[in-house]
Amino acid sequence: MGDRWYSEAVVYCLDIDTYADSDGDGVGDIRGLIGRLDYLARLGVTCLWLHPIHPSPNRDDGYDATDFYNVDPRFGTLGDFAELLHQAQNRGIRVIIDLVVNHTSDEHPWFQSARSSPDSPYRDWYVWSDTEPDDRHQGMVFPGEQNETWSYDRTAKAWYYHRFYKFQPDLNFANPEVRAEIKKVMSFWLQLGVSGFRMDAVPFIIELTEPGNPNSPKDFEFLTEMRQHVQWRRGDAVLLAEANVEPDQLPTFFGDAGGSGNRIHMLFDFMLNGRLMLALARQDPEPVIEALRDTPALPAGGQWATFLRNHDEIDLSRLTAEQRNQVYAEFGPDEDMRIYDRGIRRRLAPMLGNDRRRIELAYALQFSLRGTPVLRYGEEIGMGEDLSLPGREAIRTPMQWSYKPNAGFSTADPDKLVRPVIDKGEFSYEKVNVTAQRRDPKSLLAWFERMIRTLREAPEIGSGATTHIDVPMPAGVLAHRADGPTGTMVFLHNLGAEDVEVDLSVLAPEADLPTDVLADRGYGEVGKLDNLKLAGYGYRWIRLCRGEAV
Ligand code: GLC
């Protein structure tokens, strides 16, 4: 393994409240999660990303905190959290937590004090305007559910800024006290033992909001400052940022002080995510080839985090209208499946018609592309969504552990559950659950375990250089390679339904006993690479040669 653990990590994200309930109150908790660490270790996860863990009125699923120095009492205590870190570490699993500091809940004591009086010591911790700002109805993140970014507060007798929902007032990062406090929050959790943070809404954190200016300046230096701070407190801590911005802006978030990244270590690759969905919808790899070609070069140490699904909608806003409509037509044909005029609120398995071949293909492709793969809980067993739930809750249903009532998630009465389990149709917990798949060596879960183990043996994917192999290919097929000090891996993924044959003999001079290390079926010998069979929706991961072990 290379020096930087995050380059070769497998990240798994989950919400504590929907994962495993240990005390039968209907809400998942930390002790429940501790009980499932062996499952995660077996799956091959090396880093957990926990969605917000702080006390919260939960009007945005915890992305509205009332205390950054504690855990939500529904999840347990700080003691339980420290125990989780210890138990995870024992199994070689790191933990990173969501750091949601662009805003607080409006119930946070800081905001309560700030609104109470212009003389409050916290007044200037938020962003105010005495008059109604001209850009009041601009820059909303949740169109359809939010119609302004400035709201009038009667108690404060002033307008306050909120990039997200009205109950999420933005903190004022122009204020040095706020910056110092947020660094203190980070120190606190690092001291407890987290390995870093998934930083929420980073482009908005660094915004120095000016009333009436929808394009307020951004202070990237704060990212440099945070990185410095974090790295001094814990050398191997990592920052993984959500920054869904235009590609030409991305390098600035990584920073580049003389060739080495000095800000964020890892960014989610939203660009690739949209292109992957388009490629799967069209059954044509061209959008992925474009994504590989257009990705901005990263400074040393910079890394992408790849994903197919996360806890939010699939954001298609960076595709053209025509491309977006193609993805909608395939994966979100009903209005009800769409959200915010830009996305789809579904999980992957149902979008792919629960076709096992296509699910494997999609995940084999994601995990073989450059970067660190992030997997959302439940995807490893092919869970579905519940479109009868509002908004993004459709994809936030409890983990389906077994055939037991409530999918084995909780022993509470069903009406006490934090969210209903999926109990109807082909994605019902009676059909899709961990217990059933654990027993079946051919299950999707068993496949994920095997695929992730294979990834462990191919560090080139995370740490090496990935390029498209630009030779004539049958329609639908993507050929790419990953090169690093440990050798070269070659990948074939057939996004189309037709069986094909691929000629990669151009690579023969580099090959040294090439073999399939992962494939959708037994294809036999790789031979001279001139006649590689590939089934419709099939894939082959081929080790071309080994380099020097490092
Ligand atoms: C991020 C989160 C999303 C949340 C929003 C506001 O985009 O991913 O779930 O609603 O920030 O905090």
GROMACS .gro file of C-alpha atoms and ligand atoms in nm, residues 60 63 100 103 142 164-165 168 198 200-201 242 311-312 392 396, ligand 1:
model
   28
   60ASP     CA    1  -3.278   1.788   0.688
   63TYR     CA    2  -2.767   1.832   0.805
  100VAL     CA    3  -2.171   2.037   0.815
  103HIS     CA    4  -2.487   2.649   0.840
  142PHE     CA    5  -3.362   2.306  -0.342
  164PHE     CA    6  -3.018   2.584   0.184
  165TYR     CA    7  -3.351   2.555   0.366
  168GLN     CA    8  -3.043   2.641   0.804
  198ARG     CA    9  -1.656   1.467   0.459
  200ASP     CA   10  -2.048   1.945   0.329
  201ALA     CA   11  -2.119   2.226   0.083
  242GLU     CA   12  -1.853   1.801  -0.162
  311HIS     CA   13  -2.767   0.989   0.002
  312ASP     CA   14  -2.884   1.271  -0.226
  392ARG     CA   15  -3.472   1.213  -0.075
  396ARG     CA   16  -3.292   0.652   0.297
  551GLC     C1   17  -2.534   1.865   0.117
  551GLC     C2   18  -2.587   1.731   0.163
  551GLC     C3   19  -2.737   1.733   0.159
  551GLC     C4   20  -2.787   1.844   0.250
  551GLC     C5   21  -2.723   1.978   0.214
  551GLC     C6   22  -2.748   2.082   0.319
  551GLC     O1   23  -2.563   1.890  -0.015
  551GLC     O2   24  -2.533   1.628   0.084
  551GLC     O3   25  -2.792   1.610   0.197
  551GLC     O4   26  -2.926   1.857   0.240
  551GLC     O5   27  -2.583   1.967   0.200
  551GLC     O6   28  -2.665   2.061   0.431
   0.00000   0.00000   0.00000
